[in-house]
Coordinates of C-alpha atoms in Angstrom, one line a residue:
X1 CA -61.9 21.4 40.5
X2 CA -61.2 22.3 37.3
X3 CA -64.6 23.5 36.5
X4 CA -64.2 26.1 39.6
X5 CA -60.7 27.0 38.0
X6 CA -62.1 27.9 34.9
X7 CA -64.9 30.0 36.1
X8 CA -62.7 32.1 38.5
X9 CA -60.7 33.0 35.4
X10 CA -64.5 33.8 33.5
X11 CA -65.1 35.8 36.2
X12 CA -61.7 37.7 36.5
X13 CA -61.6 38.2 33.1
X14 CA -64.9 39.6 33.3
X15 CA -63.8 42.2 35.9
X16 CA -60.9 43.2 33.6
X17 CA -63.1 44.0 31.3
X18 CA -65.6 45.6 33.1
X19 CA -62.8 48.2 33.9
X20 CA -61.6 48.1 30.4
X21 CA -65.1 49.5 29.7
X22 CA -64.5 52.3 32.1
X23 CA -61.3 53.2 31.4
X24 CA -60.6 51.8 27.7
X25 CA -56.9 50.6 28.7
X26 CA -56.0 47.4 29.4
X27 CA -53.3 48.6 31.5
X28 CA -55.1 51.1 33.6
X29 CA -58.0 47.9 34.2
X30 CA -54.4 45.9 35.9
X31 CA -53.9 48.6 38.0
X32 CA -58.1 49.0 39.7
X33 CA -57.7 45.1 39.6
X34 CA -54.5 45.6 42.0
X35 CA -56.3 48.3 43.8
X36 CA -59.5 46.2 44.0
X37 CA -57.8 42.7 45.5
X38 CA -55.2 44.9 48.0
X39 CA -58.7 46.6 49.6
X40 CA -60.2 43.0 49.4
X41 CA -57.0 41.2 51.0
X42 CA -56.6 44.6 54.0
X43 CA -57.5 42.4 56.8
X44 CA -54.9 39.4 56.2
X45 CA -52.1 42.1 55.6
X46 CA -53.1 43.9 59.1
X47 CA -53.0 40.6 61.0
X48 CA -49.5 40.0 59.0
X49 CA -48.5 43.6 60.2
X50 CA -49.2 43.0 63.8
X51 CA -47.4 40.1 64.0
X52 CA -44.3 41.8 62.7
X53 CA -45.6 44.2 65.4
X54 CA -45.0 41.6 68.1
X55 CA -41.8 40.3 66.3
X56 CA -40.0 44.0 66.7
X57 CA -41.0 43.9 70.6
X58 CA -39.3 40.4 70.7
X59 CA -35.9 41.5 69.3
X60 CA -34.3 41.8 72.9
X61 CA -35.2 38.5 73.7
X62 CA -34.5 37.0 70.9
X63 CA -30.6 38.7 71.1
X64 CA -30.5 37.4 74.6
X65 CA -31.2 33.8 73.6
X66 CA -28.9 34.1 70.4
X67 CA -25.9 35.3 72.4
X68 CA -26.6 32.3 75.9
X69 CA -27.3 29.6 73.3
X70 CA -24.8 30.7 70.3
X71 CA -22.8 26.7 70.9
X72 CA -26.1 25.0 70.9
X73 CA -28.2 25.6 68.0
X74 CA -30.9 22.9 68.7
X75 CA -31.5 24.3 72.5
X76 CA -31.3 28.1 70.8
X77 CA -34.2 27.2 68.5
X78 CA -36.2 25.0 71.4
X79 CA -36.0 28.6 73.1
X80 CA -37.0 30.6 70.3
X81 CA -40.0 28.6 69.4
X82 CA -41.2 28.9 72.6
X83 CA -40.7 32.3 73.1
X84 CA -42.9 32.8 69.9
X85 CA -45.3 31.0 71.6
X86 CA -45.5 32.8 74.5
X87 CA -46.0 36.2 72.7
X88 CA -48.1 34.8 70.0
X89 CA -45.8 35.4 66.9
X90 CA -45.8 33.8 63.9
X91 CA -42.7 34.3 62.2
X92 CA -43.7 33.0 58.9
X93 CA -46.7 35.3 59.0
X94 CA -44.9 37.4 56.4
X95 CA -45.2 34.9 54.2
X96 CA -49.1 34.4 53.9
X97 CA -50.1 37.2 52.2
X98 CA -47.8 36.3 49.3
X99 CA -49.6 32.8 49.0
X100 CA -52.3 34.3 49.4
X101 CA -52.0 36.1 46.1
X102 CA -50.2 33.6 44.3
X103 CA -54.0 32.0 43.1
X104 CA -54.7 35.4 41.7
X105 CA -51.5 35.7 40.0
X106 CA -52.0 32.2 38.3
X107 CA -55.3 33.2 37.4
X108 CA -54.4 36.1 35.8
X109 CA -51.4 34.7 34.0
X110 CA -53.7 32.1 32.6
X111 CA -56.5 34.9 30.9
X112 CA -53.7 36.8 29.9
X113 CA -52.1 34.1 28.3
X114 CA -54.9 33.3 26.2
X115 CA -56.7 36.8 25.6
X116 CA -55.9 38.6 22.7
X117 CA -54.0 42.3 23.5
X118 CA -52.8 42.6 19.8
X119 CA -49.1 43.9 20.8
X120 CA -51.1 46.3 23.3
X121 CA -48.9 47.7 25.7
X122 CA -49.0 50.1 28.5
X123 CA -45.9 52.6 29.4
X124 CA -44.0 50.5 27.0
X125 CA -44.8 47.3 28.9
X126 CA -45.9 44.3 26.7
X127 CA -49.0 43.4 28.9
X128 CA -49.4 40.4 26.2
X129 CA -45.1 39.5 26.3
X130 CA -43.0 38.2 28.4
X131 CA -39.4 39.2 29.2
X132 CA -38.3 35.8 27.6
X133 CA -41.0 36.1 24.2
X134 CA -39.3 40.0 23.7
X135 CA -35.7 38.6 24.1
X136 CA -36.3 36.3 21.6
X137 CA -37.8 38.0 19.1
X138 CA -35.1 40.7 19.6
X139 CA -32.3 38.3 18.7
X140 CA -34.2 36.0 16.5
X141 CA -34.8 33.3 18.3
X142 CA -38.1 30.6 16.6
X143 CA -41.1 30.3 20.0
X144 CA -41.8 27.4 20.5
X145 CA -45.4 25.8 19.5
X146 CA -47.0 27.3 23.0
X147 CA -45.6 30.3 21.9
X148 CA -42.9 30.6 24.3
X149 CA -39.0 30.5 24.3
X150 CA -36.6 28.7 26.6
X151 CA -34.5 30.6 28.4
X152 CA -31.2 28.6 27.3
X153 CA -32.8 28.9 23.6
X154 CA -32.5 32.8 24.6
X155 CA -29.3 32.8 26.3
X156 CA -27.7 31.1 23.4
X157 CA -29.3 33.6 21.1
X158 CA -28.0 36.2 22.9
X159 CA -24.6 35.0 22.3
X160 CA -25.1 34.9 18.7
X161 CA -26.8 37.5 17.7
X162 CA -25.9 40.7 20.7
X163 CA -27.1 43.6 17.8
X164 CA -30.3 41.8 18.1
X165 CA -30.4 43.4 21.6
X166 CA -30.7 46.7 20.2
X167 CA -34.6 46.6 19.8
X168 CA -34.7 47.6 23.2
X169 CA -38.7 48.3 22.6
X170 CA -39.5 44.8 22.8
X171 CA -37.7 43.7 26.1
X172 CA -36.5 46.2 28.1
X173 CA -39.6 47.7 29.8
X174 CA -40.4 44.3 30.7
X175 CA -37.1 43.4 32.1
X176 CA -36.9 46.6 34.0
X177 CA -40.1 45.7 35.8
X178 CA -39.1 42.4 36.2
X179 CA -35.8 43.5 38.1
X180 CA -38.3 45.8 40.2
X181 CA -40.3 43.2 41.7
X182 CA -37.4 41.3 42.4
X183 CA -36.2 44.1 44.5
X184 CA -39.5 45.1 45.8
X185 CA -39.9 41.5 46.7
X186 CA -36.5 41.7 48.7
X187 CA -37.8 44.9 49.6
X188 CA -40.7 43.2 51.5
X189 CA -39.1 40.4 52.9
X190 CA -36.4 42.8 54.5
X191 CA -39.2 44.3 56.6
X192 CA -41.5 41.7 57.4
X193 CA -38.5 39.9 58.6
X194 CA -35.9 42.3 60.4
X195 CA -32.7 40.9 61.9
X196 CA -35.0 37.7 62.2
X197 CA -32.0 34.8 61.0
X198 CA -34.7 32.4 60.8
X199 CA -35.8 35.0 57.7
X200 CA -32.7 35.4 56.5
X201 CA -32.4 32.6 53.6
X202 CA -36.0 33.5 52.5
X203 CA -34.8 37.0 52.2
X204 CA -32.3 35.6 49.4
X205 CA -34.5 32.8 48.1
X206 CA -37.7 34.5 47.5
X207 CA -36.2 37.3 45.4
X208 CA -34.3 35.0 43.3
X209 CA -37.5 33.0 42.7
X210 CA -39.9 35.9 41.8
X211 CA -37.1 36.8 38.7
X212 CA -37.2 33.7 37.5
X213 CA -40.9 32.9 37.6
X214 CA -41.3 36.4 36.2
X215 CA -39.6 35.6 33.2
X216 CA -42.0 33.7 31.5
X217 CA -45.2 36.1 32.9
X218 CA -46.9 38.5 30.8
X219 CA -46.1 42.1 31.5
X220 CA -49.6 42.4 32.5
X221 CA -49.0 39.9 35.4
X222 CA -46.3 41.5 36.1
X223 CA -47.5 44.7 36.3
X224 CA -50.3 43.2 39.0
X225 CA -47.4 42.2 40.9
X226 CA -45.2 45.1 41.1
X227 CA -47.7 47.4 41.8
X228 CA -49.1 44.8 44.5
X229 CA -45.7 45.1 45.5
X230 CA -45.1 48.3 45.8
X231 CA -47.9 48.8 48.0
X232 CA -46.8 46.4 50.4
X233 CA -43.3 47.7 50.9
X234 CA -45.4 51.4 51.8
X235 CA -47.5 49.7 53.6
X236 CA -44.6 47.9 55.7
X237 CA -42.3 50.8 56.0
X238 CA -45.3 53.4 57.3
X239 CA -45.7 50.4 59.8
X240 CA -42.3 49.6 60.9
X241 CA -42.1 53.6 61.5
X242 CA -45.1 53.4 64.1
X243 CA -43.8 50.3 65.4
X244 CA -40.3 52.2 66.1
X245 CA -41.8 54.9 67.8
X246 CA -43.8 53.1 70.3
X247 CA -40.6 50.8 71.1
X248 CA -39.2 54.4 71.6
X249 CA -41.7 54.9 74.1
X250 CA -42.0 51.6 76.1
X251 CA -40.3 48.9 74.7
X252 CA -42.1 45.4 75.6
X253 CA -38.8 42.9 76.3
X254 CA -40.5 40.3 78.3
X255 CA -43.7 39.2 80.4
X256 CA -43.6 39.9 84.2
X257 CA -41.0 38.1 86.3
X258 CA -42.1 34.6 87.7
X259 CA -42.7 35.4 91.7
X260 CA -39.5 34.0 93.8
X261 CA -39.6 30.7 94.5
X262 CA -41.1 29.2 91.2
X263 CA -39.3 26.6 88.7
X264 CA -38.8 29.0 86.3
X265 CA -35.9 29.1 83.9
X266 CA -33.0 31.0 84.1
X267 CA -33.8 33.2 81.0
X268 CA -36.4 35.4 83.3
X269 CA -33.6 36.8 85.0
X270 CA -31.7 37.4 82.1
X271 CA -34.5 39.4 80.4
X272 CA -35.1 41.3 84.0
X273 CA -31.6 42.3 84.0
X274 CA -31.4 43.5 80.5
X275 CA -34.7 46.0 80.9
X276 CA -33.1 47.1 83.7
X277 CA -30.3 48.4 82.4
X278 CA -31.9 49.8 80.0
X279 CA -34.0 51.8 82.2
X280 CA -31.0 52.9 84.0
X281 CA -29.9 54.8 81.2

């Protein structure tokens, strides 16, 4: 295993630097590395889109079952789960494309970690630094012998030495990237998720995370993630727009009713009763 680790990081170091030959920045060779693995990973992120898809023709239903079953959790998500079954949802799909990625981002954490940039940076991001390393050599704060800092070794810094924080040059483009993809992250789980409450704690959780695993990473990790990021959230929100204008058009709140006389539960009628009004107006 270990032997396969180390040549995925040979070989995605050697991509970096084949586009460092191209482009002679080590920043600019990120960014076709971000473009590269979004092209590469298109087909997981469209099968994560249609499920989101499915989830946004499910909301009625879902509101229906949420409002009957509001007293009994345990029934409510009996019901839910097996509405997602019926309609084929996932509604941790979100999720997949993000662990996905998260080998990548190891691997590129690892070469950057141990490849030489010699304080190169790209628009003022430390691709060699991270958020942590700056803060502490701001406020003068001894690395550890991996070269890192704590963060309570850099809290406590902080407190006693604050005119250290004036050499803004070697923090604050990373921390202002690193707030970024904390939002962009929140940004991302917002959409993929919706009113879904079963989302709603990873909505909160996963941004939380990202800033605090982010503040050991290497601006150049972090600059594969934000603009990873970033496209995603387009992605989404051009996505959720076509998925709002075909609701607009026909909106899909249940299968066809049960013919009479079948054991079927209640909830059939339920649905049948809410399209209906809604066709009446």
């Amino acid at each position: 295993m270990s032997a396969i680790w180390n040549g995925a990081s040979q070989l995605l170091l050697q991509i970096l630097e084949f586009f460092y030959g191209l482009t002679n920045s080590f920043g600019l060779s990120i960014v076709l590395l971000t473009i590269v693995v979004r092209i590469v990973l298109y087909p997981l992120n469209q099968k994560q889109m249609t499920s989101m898809q499915q989830m946004q023709r499910i909301q009625p239903r879902l509101k229906v079952l949420q409002e009957k079953y509001a007293n009994d959790k345990t029934k409510l998500n009996e019901e839910m789960m097996r509405l997602y079954k019926e309609n084929h949802v996932n509604p941790a799909a979100g999720c997949l494309p993000l662990l996905v990625q998260l080998p990548i981002l190891i691997l590129l954490f690892n070469v950057l970690r141990t490849y030489d940039f010699a304080g190169t940076s790209f628009m003022g991001i430390l691709l060699g630094s991270s958020t942590t390393s700056g803060l502490a050599q701001a406020v003068g704060v001894a690395e550890g012998t991996q070269g890192t800092a704590g963060v309570l070794a850099v809290l406590n810094g902080v407190l006693n030495n604050p005119a250290g924080l004036a050499n803004v040059g070697l923090y604050l483009p990373n921390l202002l990237l690193l707030i970024s993809i904390s939002f962009l992250t929140w940004a991302q789980q917002k959409l993929t998720g919706g009113d879904n409450p079963q989302m709603a704690t990873m909505n909160t959780i996963m941004p939380i995370f990202m800033a605090f695993i982010c503040l050991s990473m290497p601006g150049g990790v972090m600059l594969y993630w934000g603009l990873s990021s970033l496209m995603g959230v387009a992605q989404q929100y051009f996505v959720m727009k076509k998925t709002k204008e075909e609701l607009a058009i026909k909106p899909t709140l249940h299968k066809n009713k049960p013919a009479a006389g079948t054991a079927e539960d209640e909830d059939d009628d339920e649905y049948e009763d809410d399209d209906e009004e809604e066709e009446d107006e």
